[in-house]
Coordinates of C-alpha atoms in Angstrom, one line a residue:
M1 CA 106.7 178.8 184.8
E2 CA 104.9 181.2 187.1
L3 CA 107.7 182.8 189.0
D4 CA 110.2 184.9 187.4
L5 CA 112.9 184.1 190.0
K6 CA 114.0 180.7 191.2
Y7 CA 113.2 181.2 194.8
P8 CA 114.0 178.6 197.4
K9 CA 111.3 176.0 197.7
K10 CA 110.1 177.4 201.1
S11 CA 109.8 181.0 200.1
L12 CA 107.4 183.7 201.1
V13 CA 106.6 184.3 197.5
S14 CA 105.4 180.8 197.0
F15 CA 102.9 181.3 199.8
I16 CA 101.7 184.4 198.1
Y17 CA 101.0 182.6 194.9
V18 CA 99.2 179.8 196.7
E19 CA 96.9 182.1 198.6
R20 CA 96.3 184.3 195.5
D21 CA 95.4 181.3 193.4
N22 CA 93.0 180.0 196.0
A23 CA 91.4 183.4 196.2
M24 CA 90.9 183.5 192.5
E25 CA 89.4 180.0 192.1
G26 CA 85.9 181.3 192.6
S27 CA 86.1 183.9 189.9
N28 CA 86.8 183.2 186.2
N29 CA 86.4 186.7 184.9
I30 CA 89.4 188.9 185.4
D31 CA 88.7 192.6 185.6
Q32 CA 91.0 194.4 183.1
Q33 CA 90.2 197.9 184.3
E34 CA 92.7 199.9 186.3
E35 CA 92.3 202.0 189.4
A36 CA 94.4 205.2 189.7
I37 CA 94.7 206.7 193.1
I38 CA 96.6 209.9 193.7
C39 CA 97.9 209.8 197.3
D40 CA 97.0 213.2 198.8
Q41 CA 99.4 212.4 201.6
E42 CA 101.6 215.1 203.3
D43 CA 105.3 214.8 203.0
S44 CA 106.6 212.1 205.3
S45 CA 110.1 212.1 206.6
S46 CA 112.5 209.5 207.9
R47 CA 113.1 209.1 211.6
S48 CA 116.5 208.6 213.0
M49 CA 115.6 205.9 215.6
P50 CA 112.4 204.3 216.8
S51 CA 110.9 205.7 220.0
S52 CA 110.9 202.3 221.6
P53 CA 112.5 199.0 220.5
H54 CA 109.3 197.2 221.4
T55 CA 106.8 199.5 219.7
T56 CA 105.8 199.9 216.1
M57 CA 104.0 202.8 214.5
P58 CA 100.6 201.6 213.4
L59 CA 99.5 201.9 209.7
P60 CA 96.4 203.8 208.9
P61 CA 93.5 201.6 207.6
P62 CA 93.3 201.2 203.9
S63 CA 90.9 203.5 202.0
P64 CA 87.7 201.8 200.7
E65 CA 88.6 202.4 197.1
S66 CA 92.2 201.3 197.4
P67 CA 93.7 197.8 198.1
W68 CA 96.8 199.2 199.6
T69 CA 97.8 201.3 202.6
L70 CA 99.6 204.7 202.8
S71 CA 103.1 205.0 204.2
P72 CA 103.2 205.5 207.9
L73 CA 103.8 209.0 209.2
Q74 CA 107.2 209.4 210.8
T75 CA 108.9 212.0 213.0
P76 CA 110.4 215.0 211.1
S77 CA 114.1 214.9 210.1
P78 CA 116.0 217.4 207.9
S79 CA 117.8 214.6 206.0
L80 CA 115.1 213.1 203.9
L81 CA 111.5 213.8 203.0
Y82 CA 109.3 211.4 200.9
H83 CA 105.8 210.7 199.9
C84 CA 103.8 208.6 197.5
I85 CA 102.4 210.7 194.7
A86 CA 100.6 208.1 192.7
S87 CA 99.4 204.5 193.1
L88 CA 98.1 202.5 190.2
H89 CA 96.6 199.0 190.3
R90 CA 96.3 196.7 187.4
R91 CA 94.6 193.3 187.2
E92 CA 96.1 191.9 184.0
G93 CA 99.1 190.4 185.7
I94 CA 102.2 191.0 187.8
I95 CA 104.5 193.8 186.7
Y96 CA 107.9 192.3 186.1
S97 CA 109.9 195.2 184.8
I98 CA 110.1 199.0 184.7
A99 CA 112.1 201.2 182.3
I100 CA 112.5 205.0 182.2
S101 CA 113.0 207.2 179.2
R102 CA 114.1 210.5 180.7
Q103 CA 114.4 212.3 177.4
Q104 CA 110.8 211.6 176.5
G105 CA 109.4 211.7 180.0
L106 CA 108.0 208.2 179.7
V107 CA 107.9 205.2 182.0
F108 CA 107.4 201.7 180.6
T109 CA 106.1 198.7 182.5
G110 CA 106.2 195.1 181.4
S111 CA 103.9 192.5 182.9
K112 CA 102.5 189.0 182.4
S113 CA 100.3 190.2 179.5
N114 CA 101.6 190.9 176.0
R115 CA 101.0 194.7 176.4
I116 CA 103.8 197.1 177.5
R117 CA 102.1 200.0 179.3
V118 CA 103.4 203.5 178.7
W119 CA 103.0 206.1 181.5
R120 CA 103.6 209.8 181.0
Q121 CA 105.3 212.1 183.5
P122 CA 104.5 214.0 185.6
D123 CA 100.7 213.2 185.8
Y124 CA 101.3 209.4 185.5
I125 CA 98.3 208.6 183.3
E126 CA 98.4 205.9 180.8
Y127 CA 99.8 207.4 177.6
G128 CA 99.6 204.3 175.4
C129 CA 100.7 200.8 175.1
I130 CA 102.9 198.5 172.9
K131 CA 101.3 195.3 171.9
A132 CA 103.5 192.3 171.3
T133 CA 102.7 188.8 170.0
S134 CA 104.2 187.2 173.2
G135 CA 103.7 188.1 176.8
E136 CA 105.6 187.8 180.1
V137 CA 107.8 190.9 179.5
R138 CA 110.4 190.0 182.1
S139 CA 112.9 192.8 181.3
T140 CA 112.7 196.2 179.7
L141 CA 115.4 198.7 178.8
A142 CA 115.0 202.2 177.3
Y143 CA 117.8 204.0 175.5
G144 CA 117.1 207.1 173.4
D145 CA 114.1 206.5 171.2
F146 CA 114.4 202.7 171.5
L147 CA 112.9 200.2 173.9
F148 CA 114.3 196.6 174.3
T149 CA 112.0 194.0 175.8
T150 CA 112.2 190.3 176.5
H151 CA 109.3 187.9 176.1
K152 CA 108.0 184.4 176.9
D153 CA 109.1 183.1 173.5
H154 CA 112.7 183.7 174.6
K155 CA 113.1 186.5 172.0
I156 CA 114.2 190.1 172.4
R157 CA 112.2 192.8 170.6
I158 CA 113.4 196.3 169.7
W159 CA 110.9 199.1 169.4
N160 CA 111.2 202.6 168.2
F161 CA 108.8 205.1 169.8
K162 CA 108.0 208.8 169.1
V163 CA 106.1 211.3 171.2
P164 CA 105.1 214.3 169.0
D165 CA 101.5 214.7 170.1
N166 CA 100.4 211.1 170.7
F167 CA 102.5 208.1 171.5
R168 CA 103.5 206.0 168.5
S169 CA 105.6 202.9 168.4
K170 CA 106.9 200.5 165.8
K171 CA 108.7 197.2 166.1
V172 CA 112.1 197.5 164.5
S173 CA 113.2 193.9 164.7
S174 CA 113.4 190.8 166.8
I175 CA 116.5 189.1 168.2
P176 CA 117.6 186.7 167.0
K177 CA 116.5 187.5 163.5
K178 CA 114.9 184.9 161.3
S179 CA 117.0 183.3 158.6
S180 CA 116.3 180.7 155.9
F181 CA 118.9 178.4 157.5
S182 CA 117.1 178.5 160.9
L183 CA 113.7 177.9 159.3
F184 CA 115.1 174.8 157.6
L185 CA 116.4 173.4 160.9
K186 CA 113.2 174.5 162.7
T187 CA 115.4 175.7 165.5
N188 CA 117.5 178.7 166.1
T189 CA 120.9 178.0 167.7
Q190 CA 121.4 181.6 168.7
K191 CA 118.2 181.8 170.7
H192 CA 118.1 181.4 174.5
K193 CA 116.7 178.1 175.6
E194 CA 114.9 179.4 178.6
C195 CA 113.5 182.7 180.0
V196 CA 115.5 185.8 179.2
S197 CA 115.6 187.4 182.7
C198 CA 117.8 190.5 182.3
L199 CA 119.2 193.1 179.8
A200 CA 122.1 195.5 179.7
Y201 CA 123.2 197.8 176.8
Y202 CA 126.8 198.9 176.2
H203 CA 126.4 202.3 174.5
A204 CA 129.8 202.7 173.0
E205 CA 129.9 199.4 171.0
G206 CA 126.2 199.0 170.4
L207 CA 126.2 195.6 172.2
L208 CA 123.1 194.2 174.0
Y209 CA 123.8 191.7 176.7
T210 CA 121.1 189.2 177.8
G211 CA 121.1 186.8 180.7
S212 CA 118.8 183.8 180.9
Y213 CA 117.6 181.0 183.1
D214 CA 119.6 178.7 180.8
K215 CA 122.7 179.9 182.7
T216 CA 124.1 181.7 179.6
V217 CA 124.9 185.2 178.7
K218 CA 124.7 186.4 175.1
A219 CA 126.1 189.5 173.4
W220 CA 124.2 190.8 170.5
R221 CA 125.3 193.4 167.9
V222 CA 122.2 195.6 167.7
L223 CA 123.0 196.9 164.2
T224 CA 123.3 193.5 162.6
K225 CA 121.0 191.6 165.1
N226 CA 123.6 188.8 165.3
C227 CA 124.9 187.1 168.4
V228 CA 128.6 187.8 168.6
D229 CA 129.3 185.8 171.7
S230 CA 127.6 183.3 174.0
F231 CA 129.0 181.7 177.1
V232 CA 127.9 179.8 180.2
A233 CA 128.2 182.3 182.9
H234 CA 126.9 180.5 186.0
E235 CA 125.8 177.2 187.4
H236 CA 122.3 178.4 187.9
N237 CA 119.9 181.1 186.7
V238 CA 121.4 184.4 185.6
N239 CA 119.2 186.9 187.5
A240 CA 120.8 190.3 186.7
I241 CA 123.4 191.8 184.4
L242 CA 125.1 195.3 184.3
V243 CA 127.6 197.0 182.1
K244 CA 130.0 199.7 183.3
Q245 CA 129.8 202.2 180.5
D246 CA 133.3 203.7 180.8
D247 CA 135.2 200.4 180.3
G248 CA 132.7 197.8 179.1
C249 CA 133.0 195.5 182.1
V250 CA 130.0 193.1 182.5
F251 CA 128.7 192.1 185.9
T252 CA 126.4 189.1 186.3
C253 CA 124.8 187.5 189.4
S254 CA 123.0 184.2 189.8
S255 CA 121.1 181.9 192.1
D256 CA 124.3 180.0 192.6
G257 CA 125.3 182.7 195.0
S258 CA 128.1 184.3 193.0
V259 CA 128.8 187.6 191.3
K260 CA 131.1 187.5 188.2
I261 CA 133.0 190.2 186.3
W262 CA 133.7 189.7 182.6
R263 CA 135.7 191.6 180.0
R264 CA 135.8 191.6 176.3
V265 CA 139.0 190.3 174.8
F266 CA 140.8 193.1 173.1
S267 CA 139.8 193.5 169.4
E268 CA 137.6 190.4 169.6
N269 CA 134.0 189.6 170.5
S270 CA 134.7 186.9 173.0
H271 CA 134.6 187.5 176.8
T272 CA 136.8 186.3 179.6
L273 CA 136.1 185.9 183.3
V274 CA 138.1 188.5 185.3
M275 CA 136.9 187.9 188.9
T276 CA 134.4 186.0 190.9
L277 CA 132.9 187.6 194.0
N278 CA 131.5 184.8 196.2
F279 CA 131.0 186.1 199.7
Q280 CA 127.8 184.2 200.8
N281 CA 126.2 181.0 199.6
Y282 CA 122.8 182.6 199.1
P283 CA 121.0 183.2 195.8
I284 CA 121.7 186.7 194.5
Y285 CA 118.7 188.4 192.7
A286 CA 119.9 192.0 192.1
L287 CA 122.9 194.1 191.2
A288 CA 123.5 197.9 191.2
L289 CA 126.5 199.9 190.2
S290 CA 127.3 203.3 191.8
T291 CA 130.0 205.6 190.4
S292 CA 131.1 209.0 191.8
S293 CA 132.1 211.8 189.6
F294 CA 133.6 213.6 192.6
N295 CA 136.5 211.1 193.2
S296 CA 135.9 208.3 190.6
N297 CA 134.9 205.8 193.3
C298 CA 133.0 202.8 192.1
F299 CA 130.8 200.5 194.2
L300 CA 129.1 197.3 193.3
Y301 CA 126.0 196.2 195.3
S302 CA 124.3 192.8 195.3
G303 CA 121.0 191.8 197.0
S304 CA 120.6 188.2 198.2
S305 CA 117.9 185.9 199.5
D306 CA 118.9 186.3 203.2
G307 CA 118.0 190.0 203.1
T308 CA 121.5 191.5 203.1
I309 CA 123.1 193.8 200.6
N310 CA 126.8 193.2 200.1
F311 CA 129.0 195.9 198.5
W312 CA 132.4 195.9 196.9
E313 CA 134.7 198.9 196.3
K314 CA 136.9 199.1 193.2
E315 CA 140.6 199.8 193.9
K316 CA 142.0 202.6 191.8
I317 CA 145.4 201.0 191.3
T318 CA 144.7 197.3 190.8
F319 CA 141.1 197.8 189.6
R320 CA 140.0 194.8 191.7
F321 CA 136.8 194.8 193.7
N322 CA 137.3 194.4 197.4
H323 CA 134.4 193.5 199.8
G324 CA 133.6 196.5 201.8
G325 CA 130.8 195.2 204.0
F326 CA 127.0 194.6 203.9
L327 CA 123.8 196.5 204.7
Q328 CA 121.3 194.8 206.9
G329 CA 117.7 195.9 207.5
H330 CA 115.4 193.8 205.3
N331 CA 113.7 190.9 206.9
F332 CA 113.5 188.8 203.7
A333 CA 115.1 188.5 200.3
V334 CA 116.3 191.6 198.4
L335 CA 114.7 191.3 194.9
C336 CA 115.8 194.6 193.3
L337 CA 118.4 197.4 193.6
V338 CA 118.9 200.8 192.0
A339 CA 121.8 203.2 192.6
V340 CA 121.6 206.9 191.7
E341 CA 124.6 208.9 192.7
T342 CA 125.2 208.1 196.4
L343 CA 121.7 206.8 197.1
I344 CA 120.8 203.1 196.9
F345 CA 117.2 202.0 196.7
S346 CA 116.4 198.4 197.7
G347 CA 113.1 196.5 197.2
S348 CA 112.5 193.4 199.3
E349 CA 110.3 190.4 199.8
D350 CA 109.3 192.0 203.1
T351 CA 107.2 194.5 201.1
T352 CA 109.4 197.5 201.9
I353 CA 111.7 199.8 200.0
R354 CA 114.7 201.1 201.9
V355 CA 116.7 204.3 201.0
W356 CA 120.4 204.1 201.8
R357 CA 123.1 206.8 201.5
R358 CA 126.8 206.3 201.1
E359 CA 129.1 209.0 202.5
E360 CA 131.0 210.7 199.7
G361 CA 134.6 209.4 199.6
S362 CA 134.1 206.6 202.1
C363 CA 132.4 203.2 202.6
F364 CA 130.1 204.4 205.4
H365 CA 126.4 203.9 204.7
E366 CA 123.2 204.8 206.6
C367 CA 119.6 204.0 206.1
L368 CA 117.6 207.2 205.6
A369 CA 114.1 205.8 205.3
V370 CA 111.8 202.8 204.9
L371 CA 109.0 203.3 202.4
N372 CA 105.9 201.3 203.2
G373 CA 102.8 200.9 201.1
H374 CA 103.0 197.7 199.1
R375 CA 101.1 194.6 200.3
G376 CA 103.4 192.2 198.5
P377 CA 107.1 191.6 197.7
V378 CA 108.6 194.5 195.8
R379 CA 109.5 192.9 192.5
C380 CA 111.2 195.8 190.6
L381 CA 112.4 199.4 191.0
A382 CA 113.5 202.3 188.9
A383 CA 114.7 205.7 189.9
C384 CA 116.0 208.9 188.4
L385 CA 117.3 212.3 189.5
E386 CA 114.5 214.9 189.3
M387 CA 116.5 218.0 190.2
D388 CA 120.0 218.9 191.4
K389 CA 120.0 221.9 193.6
V390 CA 120.5 222.4 197.3
V391 CA 117.9 219.7 198.0
K392 CA 118.1 216.8 195.5
G393 CA 114.9 215.3 194.3
F394 CA 114.4 211.7 193.1
L395 CA 111.5 209.9 191.5
V396 CA 111.3 206.3 192.5
Y397 CA 109.0 203.8 190.7
S398 CA 108.1 200.5 192.3
A399 CA 106.1 197.5 191.4
S400 CA 105.0 194.6 193.6
L401 CA 103.5 191.2 193.4
D402 CA 100.3 192.7 194.8
Q403 CA 99.9 194.1 191.2
S404 CA 100.4 197.7 192.2
F405 CA 102.6 200.3 190.7
K406 CA 103.7 203.2 192.8
V407 CA 105.5 206.5 192.3
W408 CA 107.4 208.1 195.1
K409 CA 109.0 211.5 195.4
V410 CA 112.2 211.5 197.6
K411 CA 114.0 214.7 198.6
V412 CA 117.4 214.5 200.2
S413 CA 119.3 217.3 201.9
P414 CA 123.1 217.6 201.7
E415 CA 125.0 215.2 203.9
E416 CA 125.2 216.2 207.5
K417 CA 128.7 215.5 208.8
M418 CA 127.3 215.2 212.4
G419 CA 125.2 212.3 211.2
F420 CA 128.3 210.4 210.0
S421 CA 130.5 211.2 213.0
Y422 CA 129.0 208.3 215.0
M423 CA 129.9 205.9 212.2
K424 CA 133.5 207.0 212.1
R425 CA 133.9 206.3 215.8
S426 CA 132.4 202.8 215.5
F427 CA 134.4 199.7 214.8
S428 CA 132.1 198.6 211.9
R429 CA 132.6 200.1 208.5
T430 CA 128.9 200.0 207.9
K431 CA 126.2 201.5 210.1
V432 CA 122.6 200.5 209.6
R433 CA 119.7 202.1 211.5
D434 CA 117.4 199.6 212.9
Y435 CA 113.8 200.5 211.9
E436 CA 110.8 199.0 213.6
T437 CA 108.5 198.5 210.6
S438 CA 104.9 197.6 210.5
P439 CA 104.5 194.6 208.2
V440 CA 101.6 194.6 205.8
L441 CA 101.8 191.0 204.9
S442 CA 99.1 188.7 206.3
P443 CA 100.1 187.1 209.6
S444 CA 99.8 183.6 208.1
W445 CA 102.4 184.4 205.4
V446 CA 104.9 185.7 207.9
E447 CA 104.3 182.9 210.4
R448 CA 104.9 180.2 207.8
K449 CA 108.0 182.0 206.5
L450 CA 109.6 182.2 209.9
L451 CA 108.7 178.6 210.7
Q452 CA 110.5 177.4 207.5
R453 CA 113.7 179.2 208.2

């Protein structure tokens, strides 16, 4: 199966694959070399509102040696500054997943090939690679000195890596582990039957959760490599899974349009359904969890195929999640979400990345910036806090179906109370700034997408 997500039949991504395949028919040799471009672009900052509702800011023409365009310059604002610090282009396949190891200063990317690429911070050069026997690395997760990856053969592999002088890695094991009984039956009943699409790790119990297109979620004891629980979670593909580290709650979302919350039964390995969040009947592709150390607030975000981001707030007394509103701004499906402190980063099928900020202690949100640069849908995102001073810095990693991998530096100043006063006077609990974006998709893709709506 070519696509990693079960998009609707008339999806923009399907057009991208059709046109890409047609363009590649005349060439049988795939260039395996990579191009690394450091974007010597000045800091760009978000604008508060477009100058005119009928005008857009033109993009600069692409450079001759690069297949992508730089982000458009925008009017200065003290709230947020951002710029692209690195752009990497690979031709060995689409990048499906990104994982960050902050302790080692490494970034891992999984693609259609059987090689997991390793990039070193802060120069973002290729530091090494991990070669597996199976490709299509749909999901990656780094914890400590270990890396968890999922593959085309429906297995999960665990790698141990070290960075003394040169990068070294070793496969610790595969899940599910082989046994004489499974070899006798020629099948493994613990194994997922279809693509393993997502991973989540519960640190306190050493449990690895996997979600699959076979509609099931499995819990694995990493120490013993055994499956301790398996249950049918949704009526369609399981697209994303999260674990809340302080209480072990498991969150899953699916193409059936629902988000579900699961809990482990006390002193047992089995899981029970606690709550179903079903606000819209659109496929949901992404989840993000945002917790605040300031007042113990917890927000759950979900990205759906209609371009909206719904969010729920957890009650402190009943511990239930109540729908708080939705963020609008993306033109097409939201494919990935990342939450770091009060910032939410969303990647979309419309080729853009939006930066949202939630006001501390409330449900009010604002869109700080729209990052342009990719020429295809943004498939996956990862982000981490770079510094925590007066001005906070974030590193954002993005990968697109245009086979490019970009690194962004985002600097955010403290919240301006004046900026939120307008939202408090409005009737809506959520305010979204309407950006006039310059699409970088080909006009034929956009035209056909709009006609099929």
